[in-house]
Coordinates of C-alpha atoms in Angstrom, one line a residue:
Chain M
M1 CA 51.8 30.4 0.1
V2 CA 53.6 27.5 1.5
S3 CA 52.6 26.8 5.1
I4 CA 55.7 26.6 7.0
D5 CA 54.5 24.1 9.6
L6 CA 53.3 21.7 6.7
L7 CA 56.3 21.7 5.3
L8 CA 58.5 21.2 8.6
N9 CA 56.3 18.4 9.2
A10 CA 56.4 16.5 6.1
V11 CA 60.0 16.9 6.1
V12 CA 60.5 15.7 9.6
A13 CA 58.0 12.4 8.8
G14 CA 60.7 12.3 5.8
I15 CA 63.1 12.1 7.8
L16 CA 62.0 10.0 10.0
I17 CA 60.9 7.3 7.3
G18 CA 64.2 7.7 5.9
G19 CA 65.3 6.0 8.9
F20 CA 63.3 3.2 8.6
Y21 CA 63.9 2.5 4.9
A22 CA 67.5 2.6 5.2
A23 CA 66.9 -0.5 8.1
V24 CA 64.7 -2.1 5.2
S25 CA 67.5 -1.2 2.1
L26 CA 70.7 -2.5 4.8
G27 CA 70.3 -6.0 3.4
I28 CA 70.5 -5.2 -0.2
S29 CA 73.2 -2.9 0.3
V30 CA 75.4 -5.8 1.5
V31 CA 74.2 -8.9 -0.2
F32 CA 73.8 -6.4 -3.9
G33 CA 76.4 -4.4 -3.2
L34 CA 79.0 -6.2 -1.5
L35 CA 78.5 -9.9 -3.5
D36 CA 77.4 -8.5 -6.5
I37 CA 74.0 -11.4 -5.8
A38 CA 70.5 -8.9 -6.9
N39 CA 68.1 -10.6 -4.1
I40 CA 65.4 -9.0 -5.8
A41 CA 63.7 -10.9 -3.0
H42 CA 65.2 -9.0 0.0
P43 CA 61.7 -6.8 0.6
L44 CA 59.5 -10.5 1.0
F45 CA 62.1 -11.5 3.6
V46 CA 61.2 -8.3 5.1
I47 CA 57.4 -8.8 5.3
T48 CA 58.2 -12.1 6.3
G49 CA 59.8 -10.2 9.3
S50 CA 56.6 -8.7 9.7
Y51 CA 54.2 -11.5 9.6
F52 CA 56.4 -13.4 12.2
T53 CA 56.5 -10.2 14.9
F54 CA 53.0 -10.0 14.5
Y55 CA 51.9 -13.3 14.5
L56 CA 54.5 -13.2 18.0
N57 CA 52.9 -10.3 19.4
S58 CA 48.9 -10.7 18.9
N59 CA 49.6 -14.3 19.7
F60 CA 52.0 -13.8 23.2
G61 CA 52.1 -9.8 23.4
L62 CA 56.0 -9.6 22.9
D63 CA 57.3 -6.2 22.3
P64 CA 58.1 -6.3 17.9
I65 CA 61.4 -4.8 18.6
L66 CA 62.3 -8.0 20.8
V67 CA 61.1 -9.6 18.7
G68 CA 62.9 -8.6 15.4
L69 CA 66.0 -9.2 17.7
I70 CA 65.2 -12.3 18.6
L71 CA 64.3 -13.1 15.3
M72 CA 67.9 -12.1 13.7
P73 CA 69.6 -15.3 14.5
L74 CA 66.8 -17.4 12.6
F75 CA 66.8 -15.3 9.8
F76 CA 71.0 -15.2 9.9
V77 CA 70.9 -19.4 9.5
I78 CA 68.0 -19.1 6.5
G79 CA 70.3 -16.4 4.5
N80 CA 73.2 -19.1 5.4
I81 CA 71.4 -21.8 3.6
V82 CA 69.7 -19.3 0.8
Y83 CA 73.3 -18.4 -0.2
Q84 CA 74.6 -21.9 0.2
S85 CA 71.8 -23.1 -2.2
Y86 CA 72.3 -20.1 -4.6
Y87 CA 76.1 -20.8 -4.3
H88 CA 75.6 -24.5 -4.9
F89 CA 73.4 -24.5 -7.9
F90 CA 75.0 -20.8 -9.7
E91 CA 78.2 -19.6 -8.6
K92 CA 79.7 -22.5 -8.3
Q93 CA 79.1 -23.4 -12.1
G94 CA 79.5 -20.1 -13.4
A95 CA 75.9 -19.4 -14.3
E96 CA 75.0 -15.9 -15.4
P97 CA 74.3 -13.5 -12.9
L98 CA 70.8 -13.3 -14.7
R99 CA 69.8 -16.8 -13.8
G100 CA 70.6 -16.3 -10.2
L101 CA 68.3 -13.0 -10.6
V102 CA 65.5 -14.7 -12.1
F103 CA 66.1 -17.5 -9.3
F104 CA 65.1 -14.6 -6.8
F105 CA 62.3 -13.5 -8.9
G106 CA 60.5 -17.0 -8.4
V107 CA 61.9 -17.0 -4.6
L108 CA 59.9 -13.5 -4.4
F109 CA 56.7 -15.3 -5.6
L110 CA 57.0 -18.1 -3.8
I111 CA 57.2 -16.4 -0.3
E112 CA 54.4 -14.1 -1.4
V113 CA 52.2 -17.0 -2.2
S114 CA 53.3 -18.8 0.8
I115 CA 52.6 -16.3 2.9
I116 CA 49.0 -15.3 1.2
I117 CA 48.1 -19.1 1.9
T118 CA 49.3 -19.3 5.4
F119 CA 48.0 -15.6 6.8
G120 CA 45.4 -14.5 4.0
V121 CA 45.3 -11.1 2.6
D122 CA 43.5 -9.1 5.0
Y123 CA 45.8 -6.1 6.8
Q124 CA 47.4 -6.8 9.8
L125 CA 49.3 -4.6 12.6
V126 CA 50.5 -4.7 16.2
E127 CA 49.6 -3.6 19.4
A128 CA 52.3 -1.7 21.8
A129 CA 51.3 0.4 24.4
Y130 CA 54.0 3.2 23.2
L131 CA 52.4 3.6 19.8
G132 CA 49.9 5.7 20.1
E133 CA 51.6 8.5 21.4
S134 CA 53.5 11.1 20.2
L135 CA 56.2 13.3 21.0
N136 CA 54.9 17.3 20.7
L137 CA 57.8 20.1 20.2
G138 CA 56.7 23.2 19.3
I139 CA 54.9 22.7 15.3
V140 CA 56.5 19.8 15.0
N141 CA 55.0 16.8 16.3
V142 CA 56.9 13.3 16.1
S143 CA 55.1 10.5 16.5
Y144 CA 56.7 7.7 18.1
R145 CA 55.0 5.0 15.8
L146 CA 57.8 6.7 13.4
F147 CA 60.2 7.8 15.9
I148 CA 60.9 4.7 17.3
P149 CA 61.5 2.5 14.0
F150 CA 63.8 5.9 13.1
L151 CA 66.3 5.0 15.9
V152 CA 66.2 1.5 16.0
G153 CA 67.2 2.4 11.8
V154 CA 70.0 4.4 12.4
L155 CA 71.3 2.2 15.3
L156 CA 71.2 -0.6 12.9
T157 CA 72.7 1.5 10.1
T158 CA 75.7 2.7 12.5
G159 CA 76.3 -0.6 14.1
L160 CA 76.8 -2.4 10.7
H161 CA 78.9 0.6 9.7
F162 CA 81.3 -0.1 12.3
F163 CA 81.2 -4.2 11.8
F164 CA 82.5 -3.6 8.3
A165 CA 84.9 -0.4 9.4
K166 CA 86.1 -2.2 12.4
T167 CA 85.8 -5.9 13.5
F168 CA 87.5 -8.6 11.7
Y169 CA 84.7 -10.1 9.6
G170 CA 83.5 -6.8 8.6
R171 CA 86.7 -6.4 6.7
A172 CA 86.9 -9.9 5.5
I173 CA 83.3 -9.2 3.9
M174 CA 85.0 -5.9 2.6
G175 CA 87.6 -7.5 1.1
V176 CA 85.8 -10.8 -0.3
S177 CA 83.6 -8.5 -2.3
Q178 CA 87.1 -6.9 -3.9
D179 CA 89.2 -9.3 -4.6
S180 CA 87.6 -13.0 -3.1
L181 CA 90.5 -14.7 -5.2
A182 CA 93.0 -12.7 -3.4
L183 CA 91.1 -13.5 -0.2
S184 CA 91.2 -17.5 -0.9
L185 CA 95.2 -17.3 -1.4
M186 CA 95.5 -15.6 2.1
G187 CA 94.0 -18.9 3.3
A188 CA 90.1 -17.7 4.0
D189 CA 87.2 -19.2 2.7
P190 CA 85.3 -17.0 0.3
V191 CA 82.0 -19.3 0.1
R192 CA 82.1 -18.8 4.3
I193 CA 82.6 -15.6 4.2
K194 CA 79.8 -14.6 1.9
S195 CA 77.5 -16.7 3.9
V196 CA 78.1 -14.9 6.9
A197 CA 77.3 -11.8 4.7
F198 CA 74.5 -12.9 3.0
G199 CA 73.1 -14.4 6.2
I200 CA 74.0 -10.2 8.1
G201 CA 71.9 -9.2 5.0
I202 CA 68.8 -11.5 5.7
A203 CA 69.4 -10.7 9.9
T204 CA 68.4 -6.7 9.0
A205 CA 65.4 -7.8 7.4
S206 CA 64.3 -9.5 10.8
M207 CA 64.7 -6.1 12.3
A208 CA 63.2 -4.1 9.4
G209 CA 60.1 -6.2 8.9
A210 CA 59.1 -5.7 12.9
L211 CA 59.8 -1.8 12.3
L212 CA 57.5 -1.7 9.0
V213 CA 54.4 -3.3 10.9
M214 CA 54.8 -0.9 14.1
I215 CA 54.6 1.9 11.5
L216 CA 52.0 0.6 9.3
P217 CA 49.3 -2.4 8.4
I218 CA 50.9 -5.1 6.3
E219 CA 49.4 -7.2 3.7
P220 CA 51.5 -9.5 1.8
A221 CA 51.6 -7.9 -1.4
L222 CA 53.9 -5.0 0.0
G223 CA 56.7 -6.2 -0.2
R224 CA 56.6 -5.3 -4.5
E225 CA 56.4 -1.4 -3.8
Y226 CA 59.7 -2.1 -1.2
I227 CA 61.5 -3.8 -4.2
G228 CA 61.7 -0.1 -5.7
R229 CA 63.0 1.7 -2.8
V230 CA 65.2 -0.4 -1.3
F231 CA 67.3 -0.7 -4.6
A232 CA 66.7 3.3 -5.0
V233 CA 68.2 3.4 -1.9
A234 CA 70.7 1.0 -2.8
V235 CA 72.1 2.0 -5.6
L236 CA 71.6 5.9 -4.5
G237 CA 73.5 5.7 -2.0
G238 CA 76.5 3.5 -3.5
L239 CA 76.4 -0.3 -3.7
G240 CA 78.1 -1.3 -0.9
S241 CA 78.2 1.8 1.0
V242 CA 76.0 1.0 4.7
K243 CA 76.7 5.3 5.3
G244 CA 75.4 6.2 1.9
A245 CA 72.5 3.9 2.2
L246 CA 71.6 6.0 5.2
F247 CA 71.6 9.5 3.6
A248 CA 70.2 8.1 0.2
A249 CA 67.2 6.7 2.5
I250 CA 66.5 9.8 4.0
I251 CA 66.6 11.9 0.9
L252 CA 63.8 9.1 -0.6
G253 CA 62.0 9.4 2.5
I254 CA 61.8 13.0 2.7
A255 CA 60.8 13.5 -1.4
E256 CA 58.2 10.9 -0.6
S257 CA 56.8 12.5 2.4
L258 CA 56.8 15.9 0.4
T259 CA 55.0 14.5 -2.8
A260 CA 52.1 12.5 -0.4
T261 CA 52.0 16.4 1.1
Y262 CA 51.4 18.1 -2.0
F263 CA 50.4 15.6 -4.7
G264 CA 48.5 13.4 -2.8
A265 CA 49.5 10.0 -1.7
A266 CA 48.7 8.2 -4.6
W267 CA 51.6 9.7 -6.2
S268 CA 54.0 8.4 -3.2
S269 CA 54.8 5.1 -3.9
G270 CA 55.8 5.6 -7.6
V271 CA 58.3 8.3 -6.2
S272 CA 60.9 5.4 -5.4
F273 CA 60.5 3.7 -8.6
G274 CA 61.1 7.0 -10.5
F275 CA 63.5 7.7 -8.3
L276 CA 65.2 4.4 -9.1
L277 CA 64.8 5.3 -12.9
L278 CA 66.4 8.1 -12.9
V279 CA 69.4 7.4 -10.9
L280 CA 69.8 4.5 -12.7
A281 CA 69.9 6.3 -16.6
V282 CA 71.8 9.6 -15.1
R283 CA 74.5 8.8 -12.5
P284 CA 74.5 4.4 -12.1
A285 CA 77.3 4.9 -9.4
G286 CA 74.9 6.6 -6.8
L287 CA 75.9 9.5 -4.8
F288 CA 78.7 8.0 -2.5
G289 CA 79.8 5.5 -5.7
R290 CA 83.4 4.3 -5.6
Chain V
M1 CA 46.6 -21.1 -42.1
L2 CA 45.1 -24.9 -41.4
L3 CA 45.2 -24.0 -37.7
F4 CA 43.6 -21.4 -38.7
L5 CA 40.9 -22.8 -40.4
G6 CA 40.8 -25.0 -37.8
A7 CA 40.0 -22.3 -34.9
F8 CA 37.5 -21.2 -37.4
L9 CA 35.6 -24.3 -38.0
I10 CA 36.0 -24.7 -33.9
T11 CA 34.1 -21.5 -33.6
Q12 CA 31.5 -22.5 -35.9
N13 CA 30.3 -25.3 -34.4
F14 CA 31.1 -25.5 -31.0
H15 CA 29.7 -22.7 -28.5
N16 CA 31.1 -23.2 -24.8
Q17 CA 31.8 -20.4 -23.6
Y18 CA 34.2 -20.9 -20.8
Y19 CA 36.8 -22.8 -23.3
Y20 CA 36.9 -19.7 -25.2
L21 CA 37.9 -17.3 -22.0
A22 CA 40.3 -20.2 -20.9
A23 CA 41.5 -20.6 -24.5
F24 CA 42.0 -16.8 -24.5
T25 CA 44.3 -16.5 -22.1
V26 CA 46.6 -19.5 -23.2
L27 CA 46.6 -17.7 -26.9
Q28 CA 47.8 -14.0 -25.1
Y29 CA 50.4 -15.6 -23.0
I30 CA 51.5 -17.3 -26.4
I31 CA 51.9 -13.7 -27.8
L32 CA 53.4 -12.0 -24.6
S33 CA 56.2 -14.9 -24.3
Q34 CA 57.0 -14.6 -28.2
G35 CA 57.4 -10.9 -27.7
W36 CA 59.2 -11.7 -23.9
N37 CA 61.3 -13.6 -25.7
I38 CA 62.7 -11.9 -28.5
L39 CA 64.4 -9.5 -26.1
G40 CA 65.1 -12.1 -22.9
G41 CA 65.7 -15.0 -25.3
Y42 CA 67.7 -13.9 -28.1
T43 CA 69.1 -10.5 -26.8
G44 CA 69.5 -11.6 -23.1
Y45 CA 67.6 -8.7 -21.6
V46 CA 65.8 -9.7 -18.9
N47 CA 62.3 -8.0 -18.7
F48 CA 60.3 -7.9 -15.5
G49 CA 58.1 -5.5 -16.6
T50 CA 55.9 -7.3 -19.2
G51 CA 52.4 -5.5 -17.3
A52 CA 53.5 -2.1 -18.4
F53 CA 53.2 -2.8 -22.2
F54 CA 51.2 -4.8 -21.7
G55 CA 48.5 -2.4 -19.5
V56 CA 49.6 0.5 -22.2
G57 CA 48.3 -1.1 -25.0
A58 CA 45.4 -2.6 -22.9
Y59 CA 44.6 1.1 -22.2
T60 CA 45.2 2.7 -25.1
S61 CA 42.8 0.1 -26.4
A62 CA 40.2 0.9 -24.4
M63 CA 40.1 4.3 -24.7
I64 CA 39.8 4.6 -28.1
V65 CA 36.9 2.2 -27.9
K66 CA 35.6 4.2 -25.7
T67 CA 36.1 7.7 -27.5
F68 CA 35.7 6.7 -31.1
K69 CA 32.7 4.0 -31.2
I70 CA 33.9 2.1 -34.1
G71 CA 32.6 -0.9 -33.2
K72 CA 29.1 0.0 -33.9
S73 CA 29.5 1.2 -38.0
A74 CA 32.8 -0.8 -39.0
P75 CA 32.6 -3.9 -36.3
F76 CA 35.6 -6.1 -38.6
L77 CA 37.8 -2.9 -38.7
E78 CA 37.7 -2.2 -34.7
L79 CA 40.1 -4.9 -33.8
P80 CA 43.3 -4.4 -36.5
I81 CA 42.4 -0.7 -35.5
L82 CA 42.6 -1.4 -31.8
F83 CA 45.9 -3.8 -32.3
I84 CA 47.7 -0.9 -34.4
A85 CA 47.8 1.6 -32.1
G86 CA 48.2 -0.4 -28.9
G87 CA 51.3 -1.8 -30.3
L88 CA 52.4 1.1 -31.6
V89 CA 51.9 3.0 -28.4
A90 CA 53.9 0.5 -26.3
A91 CA 56.7 0.6 -28.8
L92 CA 57.0 3.9 -28.6
L93 CA 57.3 2.9 -24.5
G94 CA 59.8 0.1 -25.5
L95 CA 61.7 2.9 -27.7
G96 CA 62.2 4.9 -24.5
L97 CA 63.5 1.9 -22.9
G98 CA 65.4 0.6 -25.8
Y99 CA 67.4 4.4 -24.9
L100 CA 67.5 3.4 -21.9
T101 CA 69.3 -0.2 -22.8
M102 CA 72.0 1.7 -24.1
R103 CA 73.6 2.7 -21.3
I104 CA 72.0 0.0 -18.8
K105 CA 73.0 -3.6 -18.7
G106 CA 72.2 -7.2 -16.9
I107 CA 70.4 -6.6 -13.5
Y108 CA 70.3 -3.0 -13.6
F109 CA 68.4 -3.2 -16.6
S110 CA 65.7 -5.5 -15.1
I111 CA 65.4 -3.9 -12.1
S112 CA 64.5 -0.4 -14.4
T113 CA 61.5 -2.5 -16.3
L114 CA 60.1 -3.5 -12.9
A115 CA 60.6 0.1 -11.8
L116 CA 58.9 0.8 -15.1
A117 CA 55.7 -0.8 -14.5
F118 CA 55.3 0.6 -11.2
V119 CA 55.7 3.9 -12.5
T120 CA 52.7 2.9 -15.2
V121 CA 50.6 1.9 -12.3
T122 CA 51.2 4.8 -10.3
I123 CA 50.5 7.3 -13.4
I124 CA 47.2 5.6 -14.4
L125 CA 46.4 5.1 -10.7
N126 CA 46.2 8.9 -10.9
I127 CA 44.9 9.9 -14.2
D128 CA 41.3 10.2 -13.9
A129 CA 40.7 10.3 -17.5
L130 CA 41.7 6.8 -17.7
G131 CA 39.6 5.3 -14.6
G132 CA 41.8 5.9 -11.9
A133 CA 41.9 3.8 -9.2
T134 CA 38.2 3.1 -9.7
G135 CA 39.0 1.3 -13.2
L136 CA 37.2 1.4 -17.0
Y137 CA 33.8 -0.4 -17.8
I138 CA 34.3 -1.6 -21.5
I139 CA 31.1 -3.2 -23.2
R140 CA 32.0 -6.1 -25.3
P141 CA 29.6 -5.8 -28.3
R142 CA 26.9 -8.9 -27.9
K143 CA 26.9 -9.4 -31.8
I144 CA 29.3 -9.6 -34.6
P145 CA 28.2 -11.1 -38.2
F146 CA 28.8 -14.5 -39.0
F147 CA 29.5 -15.7 -35.4
T148 CA 26.9 -16.6 -32.7
N149 CA 29.1 -14.6 -29.7
Y150 CA 31.9 -11.9 -29.8
M151 CA 34.2 -14.3 -27.7
E152 CA 34.1 -17.0 -30.3
F153 CA 35.6 -14.1 -32.8
L154 CA 38.2 -12.7 -30.5
F155 CA 39.2 -16.3 -30.0
L156 CA 39.1 -16.7 -33.8
V157 CA 41.5 -13.2 -34.3
M158 CA 43.6 -14.3 -31.5
V159 CA 44.6 -17.2 -32.8
A160 CA 45.6 -15.8 -35.8
L161 CA 47.7 -13.1 -33.9
S162 CA 49.5 -15.8 -32.2
I163 CA 50.4 -17.8 -35.5
F164 CA 51.9 -14.6 -36.9
A165 CA 54.0 -14.3 -33.2
V166 CA 55.0 -17.3 -33.7
A167 CA 56.1 -16.6 -37.1
F168 CA 57.4 -13.4 -36.5
A169 CA 59.9 -14.7 -33.8
R170 CA 60.5 -17.8 -36.0
Y171 CA 61.6 -15.4 -38.8
I172 CA 63.5 -12.7 -36.4
E173 CA 65.7 -16.2 -35.2
N174 CA 66.5 -17.6 -38.4
S175 CA 67.5 -14.3 -40.4
W176 CA 70.6 -12.4 -39.6
I177 CA 68.7 -10.4 -37.3
G178 CA 68.4 -13.5 -34.9
R179 CA 72.5 -14.2 -35.4
G180 CA 73.5 -10.8 -34.5
L181 CA 70.9 -10.3 -31.6
S182 CA 72.7 -13.4 -30.3
A183 CA 76.1 -12.4 -30.4
V184 CA 74.7 -9.3 -28.7
R185 CA 73.7 -11.7 -25.7
D186 CA 77.3 -13.6 -25.6
D187 CA 79.4 -10.3 -26.0
E188 CA 78.3 -7.1 -26.5
D189 CA 81.2 -5.7 -26.9
A190 CA 82.9 -8.3 -29.3
A191 CA 79.9 -7.8 -31.3
E192 CA 80.3 -4.3 -31.9
C193 CA 83.8 -4.9 -32.5
T194 CA 83.2 -7.4 -35.5
G195 CA 81.0 -4.8 -36.7
V196 CA 77.2 -6.1 -35.6
P197 CA 75.2 -3.1 -35.4
V198 CA 74.9 -3.5 -31.6
L199 CA 72.9 -0.3 -31.2
K200 CA 70.3 -0.5 -34.0
L201 CA 69.7 -4.4 -32.6
K202 CA 69.0 -3.7 -29.3
V203 CA 66.5 -0.7 -29.9
F204 CA 64.6 -2.7 -32.8
A205 CA 64.5 -5.8 -30.2
T206 CA 62.8 -4.0 -27.4
M207 CA 60.4 -2.2 -30.2
A208 CA 59.4 -5.7 -31.5
S209 CA 59.2 -7.0 -28.2
S210 CA 57.2 -4.5 -26.8
T211 CA 54.4 -4.2 -29.5
L212 CA 53.9 -7.8 -29.6
M213 CA 53.0 -7.1 -25.6
G214 CA 51.2 -4.1 -26.7
V215 CA 49.1 -6.0 -29.1
A216 CA 48.4 -8.8 -26.5
G217 CA 47.4 -5.7 -24.6
A218 CA 44.8 -4.7 -27.0
A219 CA 42.7 -7.4 -27.4
Y220 CA 42.6 -7.7 -23.2
P221 CA 40.0 -4.6 -22.6
Y222 CA 37.2 -7.0 -24.4
F223 CA 38.4 -10.1 -23.0
V224 CA 38.1 -8.7 -19.0
T225 CA 35.4 -5.8 -19.9
F226 CA 36.7 -4.2 -17.0
L227 CA 40.2 -2.4 -16.6
E228 CA 41.8 -1.6 -13.7
P229 CA 45.8 -0.5 -13.2
I230 CA 46.7 -2.7 -10.3
S231 CA 45.6 -6.3 -11.9
T232 CA 46.8 -5.2 -15.5
V233 CA 49.8 -3.6 -14.8
S234 CA 50.7 -6.8 -12.8
L235 CA 53.9 -7.9 -11.9
D236 CA 51.6 -11.0 -12.2
V237 CA 51.7 -10.9 -16.1
G238 CA 55.7 -10.0 -15.4
V239 CA 56.4 -13.2 -13.8
N240 CA 54.2 -15.3 -16.2
S241 CA 55.1 -14.1 -19.7
L242 CA 59.0 -14.6 -18.3
A243 CA 58.4 -17.8 -16.7
M244 CA 56.8 -19.6 -19.7
P245 CA 59.6 -18.9 -22.0
L246 CA 62.1 -19.7 -19.3
I247 CA 60.5 -23.4 -18.7
G248 CA 59.9 -23.8 -22.3
G249 CA 63.0 -23.1 -23.8
T250 CA 64.4 -19.5 -24.5
S251 CA 66.9 -20.4 -27.4
T252 CA 64.3 -21.0 -29.8
W253 CA 60.9 -19.8 -30.8
A254 CA 59.8 -23.3 -29.7
G255 CA 60.3 -22.9 -26.1
P256 CA 58.0 -20.0 -25.8
L257 CA 55.1 -21.5 -27.4
V258 CA 55.4 -24.9 -24.9
G259 CA 55.6 -23.2 -22.2
A260 CA 53.1 -20.2 -22.9
V261 CA 50.4 -23.6 -23.7
L262 CA 52.1 -25.8 -21.1
L263 CA 51.4 -23.9 -18.4
G264 CA 48.7 -21.7 -19.4
I265 CA 46.9 -25.1 -19.2
I266 CA 48.1 -26.2 -15.9
Q267 CA 47.1 -22.5 -14.9
Q268 CA 43.9 -22.3 -15.9
I269 CA 43.4 -26.0 -14.1
A270 CA 44.9 -24.4 -10.7
L271 CA 42.6 -21.5 -11.6
V272 CA 39.3 -23.3 -11.5
T273 CA 40.1 -26.5 -8.7
L274 CA 42.3 -24.5 -6.2
S275 CA 42.6 -20.6 -6.1
P276 CA 44.7 -17.9 -8.2
E277 CA 47.1 -17.7 -4.9
Y278 CA 47.8 -21.3 -6.3
S279 CA 48.0 -20.9 -9.7
L280 CA 51.1 -18.5 -9.1
L281 CA 52.5 -21.0 -6.4
V282 CA 52.9 -23.5 -9.7
I283 CA 54.3 -20.6 -11.5
G284 CA 57.0 -19.8 -8.9
I285 CA 57.8 -23.4 -7.7
L286 CA 58.2 -24.2 -11.7
L287 CA 60.1 -21.2 -12.8
V288 CA 62.5 -22.0 -9.9
S289 CA 63.3 -25.4 -9.9
F290 CA 63.8 -24.6 -14.1
V291 CA 66.2 -22.1 -13.5
I292 CA 68.3 -24.3 -10.9
L293 CA 67.8 -27.5 -12.6
A294 CA 67.1 -27.3 -16.5
P295 CA 68.6 -23.5 -17.6
E296 CA 67.9 -24.5 -21.0
G297 CA 64.3 -25.4 -20.7
I298 CA 61.8 -28.1 -21.9
V299 CA 63.2 -28.4 -25.5
G300 CA 67.0 -28.2 -23.9
L301 CA 65.6 -31.6 -22.3
F302 CA 64.1 -32.7 -25.1
R303 CA 66.9 -32.3 -27.3
K304 CA 69.2 -33.7 -24.8
F305 CA 66.8 -36.7 -24.7
R306 CA 67.1 -37.0 -28.6
A307 CA 70.8 -36.5 -28.6
S308 CA 71.2 -39.3 -26.4
L309 CA 69.0 -41.8 -28.1
K310 CA 71.1 -41.5 -31.1
K311 CA 74.1 -42.7 -29.0

């Protein structure tokens, strides 16, 4: 007999985690989905955000969400620089995209090793007064540790969705992803627009990193697990669709949470990769694909 | 042949164990990077999941050692059996991946190989018969006839396997298969239209590549004597066996060989003098700089250098 309590709690936890996964995957949806750059190192940018948050929180007592916000401009600039060098070394020369992928694979290891050398391999966690508490709604228990990241993740996703749909720059980015030649004929500079988009993608990583370290203790190799999640979400959601990414993230969150509840937590980290394999083999265009 | 005889003489006269351990790792990476290059270099399908094939080979071999105990009755027959079994199981996994390559190309293929490695880790972690997260102990035979130490015998076998791997890669490269594979790499549709059996070639390349990886994995349990999924089916194995051919040069069999020997030795030095993190750091820096500055690898640089001398 399946207990309703257990099922309901697992589903709610999955939805909450899903909101957070959306925040982690946004960068990939933008960078991979719209710019066609497979930034496989994205999860490591998220982990970098987590470590910055941990450092500022444990040394100066700053609120994790605040740190995530403060760091966004810095990450935006980093993203800009990364794109400029990527453009300079690969796109401008018409190099095959696989070389770019290998480049980011190398970057992934460089960031991971740098974190290990700076912070060591111990688990780290942040402190904030509200994180320990939880909201009791009848049979469902909602802990703030999950609820706040969910909320911020959904806000971030919605914000980005409206940015792409309504603002001038957002539309320019959508335009560059469809036809960058046409855009340059209309007098816009595709490289500048793309570097803004890449910057935005990396900027979401700082917030996602802050959320990550609120939810669970972090260690440098954790980023590897998230490669599967972010690509599963981005591909399942339909590349470039921010709205689709949110739905896909929640589906993945629920699937992982149910797996953890009924088969044990050891299986759940493989779920995202299995999901990814399945989606790629069966429907590469994703649920909301064009 | 001469190389093999030389290696045999070394095992008979030279007994410093550390060098055998270090050499084993370098030889293992020669096999892995030749394997990687058949699919990654010749065919243009970048595989991040070498660890999966390596790990499947290693676990197959470990299970055979544990259940059948061939080593006692037929010490010289055991390793070949392990290699065949490890290679076969990895080839089966490669067949599965080969079918995946029918639908998925380029970046998506690479990401699915990554996924394959993680799914493999999760499965091994959750099967108790395979040791799960605790791992497996494999007892290396202490003695074997004609050799003072089993490690020396293992080293000699690895030398033979590496020579085979290089010869195999060289054969593929120079035969019609290699030309077909590079046609697939340059333009799959055009190759299909001109009558190249693209599908067969791709499946062949994935299977050949994964067999070599599985064979390299099959030797691993006796080397480490303790098998554990997270470090065996690791992304580190993946990045190494991809970085070595890329740094050496992917267009020819000499590239992976040069890359594996050079990087293998640098890594061993970094491992002894610094720490495992730094040996990965070295690989990362070299990989990124070669991808940016010299995509043709060391072999490419060497060719350019020779061409400039002729002028």
